[in-house]
Amino acid sequence: MAELVLIFCLAGAPTSCQEEHPLLGQMPLTSCLVQAQQYAQEWLSDHPKWALAEWRCERNMPKHQST
């Protein structure tokens, strides 16, 4: 199982970045790879000042806990 992780940076300030963990849940690695492109494209259309810097599918990650 895998979790999608995307790194977006401001287009005008490439050192100002944020990491996004979409609430897609754990999924097979192949599904993560396919959904990454679609999710990133949708996110960028809603946030035009940002650019996709990096993305990955992390395998066997524990679920995030609220602190």
PDB file of N, CA and C in Angstrom:
ATOM      1  N   MET A   1       0.831  -1.174   0.000  1.00  0.00           N
ATOM      2  CA  MET A   1       0.000   0.000   0.000  1.00  0.00           C
ATOM      3  C   MET A   1       0.882   1.246   0.000  1.00  0.00           C
ATOM      4  N   ALA A   2       0.347   2.341  -0.535  1.00  0.00           N
ATOM      5  CA  ALA A   2       1.125   3.563  -0.689  1.00  0.00           C
ATOM      6  C   ALA A   2       0.272   4.781  -0.377  1.00  0.00           C
ATOM      7  N   GLU A   3       0.968   5.871  -0.056  1.00  0.00           N
ATOM      8  CA  GLU A   3       0.327   7.153   0.197  1.00  0.00           C
ATOM      9  C   GLU A   3       0.977   8.191  -0.707  1.00  0.00           C
ATOM     10  N   LEU A   4       0.163   9.039  -1.318  1.00  0.00           N
ATOM     11  CA  LEU A   4       0.651  10.081  -2.215  1.00  0.00           C
ATOM     12  C   LEU A   4       1.174  11.271  -1.417  1.00  0.00           C
ATOM     13  N   VAL A   5       2.356  11.762  -1.804  1.00  0.00           N
ATOM     14  CA  VAL A   5       2.956  12.956  -1.202  1.00  0.00           C
ATOM     15  C   VAL A   5       3.379  13.874  -2.348  1.00  0.00           C
ATOM     16  N   LEU A   6       2.930  15.132  -2.297  1.00  0.00           N
ATOM     17  CA  LEU A   6       3.270  16.110  -3.325  1.00  0.00           C
ATOM     18  C   LEU A   6       3.949  17.303  -2.675  1.00  0.00           C
ATOM     19  N   ILE A   7       4.969  17.849  -3.344  1.00  0.00           N
ATOM     20  CA  ILE A   7       5.674  19.035  -2.880  1.00  0.00           C
ATOM     21  C   ILE A   7       5.402  20.150  -3.888  1.00  0.00           C
ATOM     22  N   PHE A   8       4.792  21.231  -3.398  1.00  0.00           N
ATOM     23  CA  PHE A   8       4.501  22.388  -4.227  1.00  0.00           C
ATOM     24  C   PHE A   8       5.324  23.567  -3.721  1.00  0.00           C
ATOM     25  N   CYS A   9       5.854  24.365  -4.663  1.00  0.00           N
ATOM     26  CA  CYS A   9       6.623  25.561  -4.316  1.00  0.00           C
ATOM     27  C   CYS A   9       6.001  26.760  -5.027  1.00  0.00           C
ATOM     28  N   LEU A  10       6.108  27.915  -4.385  1.00  0.00           N
ATOM     29  CA  LEU A  10       5.624  29.131  -5.035  1.00  0.00           C
ATOM     30  C   LEU A  10       6.444  29.374  -6.298  1.00  0.00           C
ATOM     31  N   ALA A  11       5.766  29.689  -7.385  1.00  0.00           N
ATOM     32  CA  ALA A  11       6.458  29.907  -8.659  1.00  0.00           C
ATOM     33  C   ALA A  11       7.433  31.081  -8.557  1.00  0.00           C
ATOM     34  N   GLY A  12       7.079  32.118  -7.808  1.00  0.00           N
ATOM     35  CA  GLY A  12       7.942  33.287  -7.674  1.00  0.00           C
ATOM     36  C   GLY A  12       8.970  33.177  -6.563  1.00  0.00           C
ATOM     37  N   ALA A  13       8.869  32.131  -5.757  1.00  0.00           N
ATOM     38  CA  ALA A  13       9.803  31.928  -4.634  1.00  0.00           C
ATOM     39  C   ALA A  13      10.027  30.430  -4.469  1.00  0.00           C
ATOM     40  N   PRO A  14      10.842  29.836  -5.338  1.00  0.00           N
ATOM     41  CA  PRO A  14      10.985  28.372  -5.373  1.00  0.00           C
ATOM     42  C   PRO A  14      11.518  27.727  -4.099  1.00  0.00           C
ATOM     43  N   THR A  15      11.985  28.529  -3.154  1.00  0.00           N
ATOM     44  CA  THR A  15      12.429  27.937  -1.887  1.00  0.00           C
ATOM     45  C   THR A  15      11.307  27.915  -0.857  1.00  0.00           C
ATOM     46  N   SER A  16      10.173  28.499  -1.196  1.00  0.00           N
ATOM     47  CA  SER A  16       9.004  28.496  -0.316  1.00  0.00           C
ATOM     48  C   SER A  16       8.077  27.362  -0.759  1.00  0.00           C
ATOM     49  N   CYS A  17       8.202  26.232  -0.078  1.00  0.00           N
ATOM     50  CA  CYS A  17       7.498  25.028  -0.495  1.00  0.00           C
ATOM     51  C   CYS A  17       6.618  24.475   0.614  1.00  0.00           C
ATOM     52  N   GLN A  18       5.681  23.659   0.215  1.00  0.00           N
ATOM     53  CA  GLN A  18       4.830  22.964   1.176  1.00  0.00           C
ATOM     54  C   GLN A  18       4.579  21.544   0.688  1.00  0.00           C
ATOM     55  N   GLU A  19       4.409  20.661   1.646  1.00  0.00           N
ATOM     56  CA  GLU A  19       4.162  19.253   1.358  1.00  0.00           C
ATOM     57  C   GLU A  19       2.680  18.976   1.554  1.00  0.00           C
ATOM     58  N   GLU A  20       2.082  18.324   0.578  1.00  0.00           N
ATOM     59  CA  GLU A  20       0.668  17.966   0.645  1.00  0.00           C
ATOM     60  C   GLU A  20       0.519  16.452   0.704  1.00  0.00           C
ATOM     61  N   HIS A  21      -0.368  16.010   1.579  1.00  0.00           N
ATOM     62  CA  HIS A  21      -0.728  14.595   1.694  1.00  0.00           C
ATOM     63  C   HIS A  21      -2.225  14.500   1.436  1.00  0.00           C
ATOM     64  N   PRO A  22      -2.628  14.325   0.168  1.00  0.00           N
ATOM     65  CA  PRO A  22      -4.054  14.264  -0.126  1.00  0.00           C
ATOM     66  C   PRO A  22      -4.724  13.138   0.654  1.00  0.00           C
ATOM     67  N   LEU A  23      -5.949  13.362   1.047  1.00  0.00           N
ATOM     68  CA  LEU A  23      -6.688  12.365   1.804  1.00  0.00           C
ATOM     69  C   LEU A  23      -7.286  11.319   0.862  1.00  0.00           C
ATOM     70  N   LEU A  24      -6.412  10.632   0.179  1.00  0.00           N
ATOM     71  CA  LEU A  24      -6.837   9.577  -0.737  1.00  0.00           C
ATOM     72  C   LEU A  24      -6.786   8.212  -0.060  1.00  0.00           C
ATOM     73  N   GLY A  25      -6.161   8.160   1.102  1.00  0.00           N
ATOM     74  CA  GLY A  25      -6.040   6.897   1.820  1.00  0.00           C
ATOM     75  C   GLY A  25      -4.941   6.030   1.244  1.00  0.00           C
ATOM     76  N   GLN A  26      -4.730   4.906   1.894  1.00  0.00           N
ATOM     77  CA  GLN A  26      -3.753   3.940   1.409  1.00  0.00           C
ATOM     78  C   GLN A  26      -4.298   3.277   0.144  1.00  0.00           C
ATOM     79  N   MET A  27      -3.446   3.088  -0.827  1.00  0.00           N
ATOM     80  CA  MET A  27      -3.860   2.484  -2.105  1.00  0.00           C
ATOM     81  C   MET A  27      -2.699   1.680  -2.669  1.00  0.00           C
ATOM     82  N   PRO A  28      -2.987   0.804  -3.600  1.00  0.00           N
ATOM     83  CA  PRO A  28      -1.889   0.079  -4.249  1.00  0.00           C
ATOM     84  C   PRO A  28      -0.941   1.068  -4.930  1.00  0.00           C
ATOM     85  N   LEU A  29       0.317   0.700  -5.020  1.00  0.00           N
ATOM     86  CA  LEU A  29       1.335   1.576  -5.592  1.00  0.00           C
ATOM     87  C   LEU A  29       0.974   2.028  -7.003  1.00  0.00           C
ATOM     88  N   THR A  30       0.465   1.145  -7.831  1.00  0.00           N
ATOM     89  CA  THR A  30       0.120   1.537  -9.206  1.00  0.00           C
ATOM     90  C   THR A  30      -0.997   2.574  -9.226  1.00  0.00           C
ATOM     91  N   SER A  31      -1.962   2.463  -8.331  1.00  0.00           N
ATOM     92  CA  SER A  31      -3.031   3.463  -8.252  1.00  0.00           C
ATOM     93  C   SER A  31      -2.477   4.804  -7.819  1.00  0.00           C
ATOM     94  N   CYS A  32      -1.554   4.789  -6.882  1.00  0.00           N
ATOM     95  CA  CYS A  32      -0.926   6.025  -6.418  1.00  0.00           C
ATOM     96  C   CYS A  32      -0.214   6.720  -7.567  1.00  0.00           C
ATOM     97  N   LEU A  33       0.517   5.970  -8.345  1.00  0.00           N
ATOM     98  CA  LEU A  33       1.261   6.546  -9.471  1.00  0.00           C
ATOM     99  C   LEU A  33       0.326   7.182 -10.487  1.00  0.00           C
ATOM    100  N   VAL A  34      -0.813   6.552 -10.736  1.00  0.00           N
ATOM    101  CA  VAL A  34      -1.773   7.079 -11.707  1.00  0.00           C
ATOM    102  C   VAL A  34      -2.495   8.301 -11.143  1.00  0.00           C
ATOM    103  N   GLN A  35      -2.921   8.239  -9.887  1.00  0.00           N
ATOM    104  CA  GLN A  35      -3.683   9.331  -9.292  1.00  0.00           C
ATOM    105  C   GLN A  35      -2.823  10.558  -9.005  1.00  0.00           C
ATOM    106  N   ALA A  36      -1.528  10.388  -8.881  1.00  0.00           N
ATOM    107  CA  ALA A  36      -0.638  11.514  -8.585  1.00  0.00           C
ATOM    108  C   ALA A  36      -0.755  12.607  -9.638  1.00  0.00           C
ATOM    109  N   GLN A  37      -0.721  12.235 -10.882  1.00  0.00           N
ATOM    110  CA  GLN A  37      -0.779  13.221 -11.962  1.00  0.00           C
ATOM    111  C   GLN A  37      -2.104  13.966 -11.953  1.00  0.00           C
ATOM    112  N   GLN A  38      -3.180  13.220 -11.779  1.00  0.00           N
ATOM    113  CA  GLN A  38      -4.510  13.833 -11.782  1.00  0.00           C
ATOM    114  C   GLN A  38      -4.686  14.767 -10.593  1.00  0.00           C
ATOM    115  N   TYR A  39      -4.301  14.337  -9.402  1.00  0.00           N
ATOM    116  CA  TYR A  39      -4.462  15.173  -8.223  1.00  0.00           C
ATOM    117  C   TYR A  39      -3.601  16.432  -8.330  1.00  0.00           C
ATOM    118  N   ALA A  40      -2.356  16.282  -8.764  1.00  0.00           N
ATOM    119  CA  ALA A  40      -1.460  17.439  -8.894  1.00  0.00           C
ATOM    120  C   ALA A  40      -2.023  18.452  -9.888  1.00  0.00           C
ATOM    121  N   GLN A  41      -2.551  17.980 -10.983  1.00  0.00           N
ATOM    122  CA  GLN A  41      -3.118  18.874 -11.988  1.00  0.00           C
ATOM    123  C   GLN A  41      -4.318  19.634 -11.417  1.00  0.00           C
ATOM    124  N   GLU A  42      -5.181  18.939 -10.681  1.00  0.00           N
ATOM    125  CA  GLU A  42      -6.345  19.592 -10.080  1.00  0.00           C
ATOM    126  C   GLU A  42      -5.910  20.623  -9.036  1.00  0.00           C
ATOM    127  N   TRP A  43      -4.929  20.269  -8.206  1.00  0.00           N
ATOM    128  CA  TRP A  43      -4.457  21.172  -7.157  1.00  0.00           C
ATOM    129  C   TRP A  43      -3.864  22.429  -7.784  1.00  0.00           C
ATOM    130  N   LEU A  44      -3.056  22.251  -8.819  1.00  0.00           N
ATOM    131  CA  LEU A  44      -2.427  23.393  -9.483  1.00  0.00           C
ATOM    132  C   LEU A  44      -3.443  24.301 -10.165  1.00  0.00           C
ATOM    133  N   SER A  45      -4.525  23.739 -10.675  1.00  0.00           N
ATOM    134  CA  SER A  45      -5.547  24.585 -11.309  1.00  0.00           C
ATOM    135  C   SER A  45      -6.244  25.463 -10.275  1.00  0.00           C
ATOM    136  N   ASP A  46      -6.294  25.018  -9.025  1.00  0.00           N
ATOM    137  CA  ASP A  46      -6.881  25.810  -7.939  1.00  0.00           C
ATOM    138  C   ASP A  46      -5.868  26.743  -7.271  1.00  0.00           C
ATOM    139  N   HIS A  47      -4.579  26.544  -7.523  1.00  0.00           N
ATOM    140  CA  HIS A  47      -3.500  27.315  -6.891  1.00  0.00           C
ATOM    141  C   HIS A  47      -2.490  27.753  -7.970  1.00  0.00           C
ATOM    142  N   PRO A  48      -2.869  28.724  -8.811  1.00  0.00           N
ATOM    143  CA  PRO A  48      -2.032  29.075  -9.969  1.00  0.00           C
ATOM    144  C   PRO A  48      -0.672  29.685  -9.642  1.00  0.00           C
ATOM    145  N   LYS A  49      -0.453  30.149  -8.409  1.00  0.00           N
ATOM    146  CA  LYS A  49       0.842  30.749  -8.060  1.00  0.00           C
ATOM    147  C   LYS A  49       1.861  29.701  -7.633  1.00  0.00           C
ATOM    148  N   TRP A  50       1.462  28.451  -7.635  1.00  0.00           N
ATOM    149  CA  TRP A  50       2.329  27.364  -7.180  1.00  0.00           C
ATOM    150  C   TRP A  50       2.767  26.492  -8.348  1.00  0.00           C
ATOM    151  N   ALA A  51       3.844  25.763  -8.156  1.00  0.00           N
ATOM    152  CA  ALA A  51       4.364  24.823  -9.157  1.00  0.00           C
ATOM    153  C   ALA A  51       4.678  23.502  -8.459  1.00  0.00           C
ATOM    154  N   LEU A  52       4.482  22.421  -9.146  1.00  0.00           N
ATOM    155  CA  LEU A  52       4.810  21.110  -8.602  1.00  0.00           C
ATOM    156  C   LEU A  52       6.320  20.923  -8.657  1.00  0.00           C
ATOM    157  N   ALA A  53       6.930  20.701  -7.505  1.00  0.00           N
ATOM    158  CA  ALA A  53       8.383  20.534  -7.444  1.00  0.00           C
ATOM    159  C   ALA A  53       8.772  19.063  -7.404  1.00  0.00           C
ATOM    160  N   GLU A  54       7.947  18.259  -6.736  1.00  0.00           N
ATOM    161  CA  GLU A  54       8.289  16.848  -6.553  1.00  0.00           C
ATOM    162  C   GLU A  54       7.042  16.101  -6.114  1.00  0.00           C
ATOM    163  N   TRP A  55       6.999  14.821  -6.406  1.00  0.00           N
ATOM    164  CA  TRP A  55       5.945  13.967  -5.877  1.00  0.00           C
ATOM    165  C   TRP A  55       6.494  12.563  -5.718  1.00  0.00           C
ATOM    166  N   ARG A  56       5.840  11.826  -4.828  1.00  0.00           N
ATOM    167  CA  ARG A  56       6.266  10.445  -4.609  1.00  0.00           C
ATOM    168  C   ARG A  56       5.116   9.660  -4.002  1.00  0.00           C
ATOM    169  N   CYS A  57       5.230   8.383  -4.095  1.00  0.00           N
ATOM    170  CA  CYS A  57       4.306   7.469  -3.441  1.00  0.00           C
ATOM    171  C   CYS A  57       5.110   6.733  -2.378  1.00  0.00           C
ATOM    172  N   GLU A  58       4.753   6.982  -1.116  1.00  0.00           N
ATOM    173  CA  GLU A  58       5.463   6.354  -0.007  1.00  0.00           C
ATOM    174  C   GLU A  58       4.760   5.056   0.348  1.00  0.00           C
ATOM    175  N   ARG A  59       5.537   4.014   0.467  1.00  0.00           N
ATOM    176  CA  ARG A  59       4.963   2.702   0.759  1.00  0.00           C
ATOM    177  C   ARG A  59       5.002   2.405   2.253  1.00  0.00           C
ATOM    178  N   ASN A  60       3.944   1.728   2.710  1.00  0.00           N
ATOM    179  CA  ASN A  60       3.847   1.240   4.085  1.00  0.00           C
ATOM    180  C   ASN A  60       4.063   2.327   5.128  1.00  0.00           C
ATOM    181  N   MET A  61       3.475   3.493   4.912  1.00  0.00           N
ATOM    182  CA  MET A  61       3.597   4.597   5.861  1.00  0.00           C
ATOM    183  C   MET A  61       2.465   4.497   6.884  1.00  0.00           C
ATOM    184  N   PRO A  62       2.749   4.792   8.146  1.00  0.00           N
ATOM    185  CA  PRO A  62       1.660   4.817   9.134  1.00  0.00           C
ATOM    186  C   PRO A  62       0.726   5.997   8.857  1.00  0.00           C
ATOM    187  N   LYS A  63      -0.514   5.868   9.269  1.00  0.00           N
ATOM    188  CA  LYS A  63      -1.473   6.944   9.071  1.00  0.00           C
ATOM    189  C   LYS A  63      -1.070   8.129   9.925  1.00  0.00           C
ATOM    190  N   HIS A  64      -1.366   9.356   9.421  1.00  0.00           N
ATOM    191  CA  HIS A  64      -1.041  10.585  10.143  1.00  0.00           C
ATOM    192  C   HIS A  64      -1.943  10.700  11.350  1.00  0.00           C
ATOM    193  N   GLN A  65      -1.376  11.155  12.448  1.00  0.00           N
ATOM    194  CA  GLN A  65      -2.137  11.357  13.660  1.00  0.00           C
ATOM    195  C   GLN A  65      -2.233  12.843  13.930  1.00  0.00           C
ATOM    196  N   SER A  66      -3.389  13.285  14.389  1.00  0.00           N
ATOM    197  CA  SER A  66      -3.567  14.692  14.742  1.00  0.00           C
ATOM    198  C   SER A  66      -2.863  14.958  16.061  1.00  0.00           C
ATOM    199  N   THR A  67      -2.194  16.108  16.154  1.00  0.00           N
ATOM    200  CA  THR A  67      -1.529  16.481  17.400  1.00  0.00           C
ATOM    201  C   THR A  67      -2.134  17.727  17.984  1.00  0.00           C
TER     202      THR A  67
END
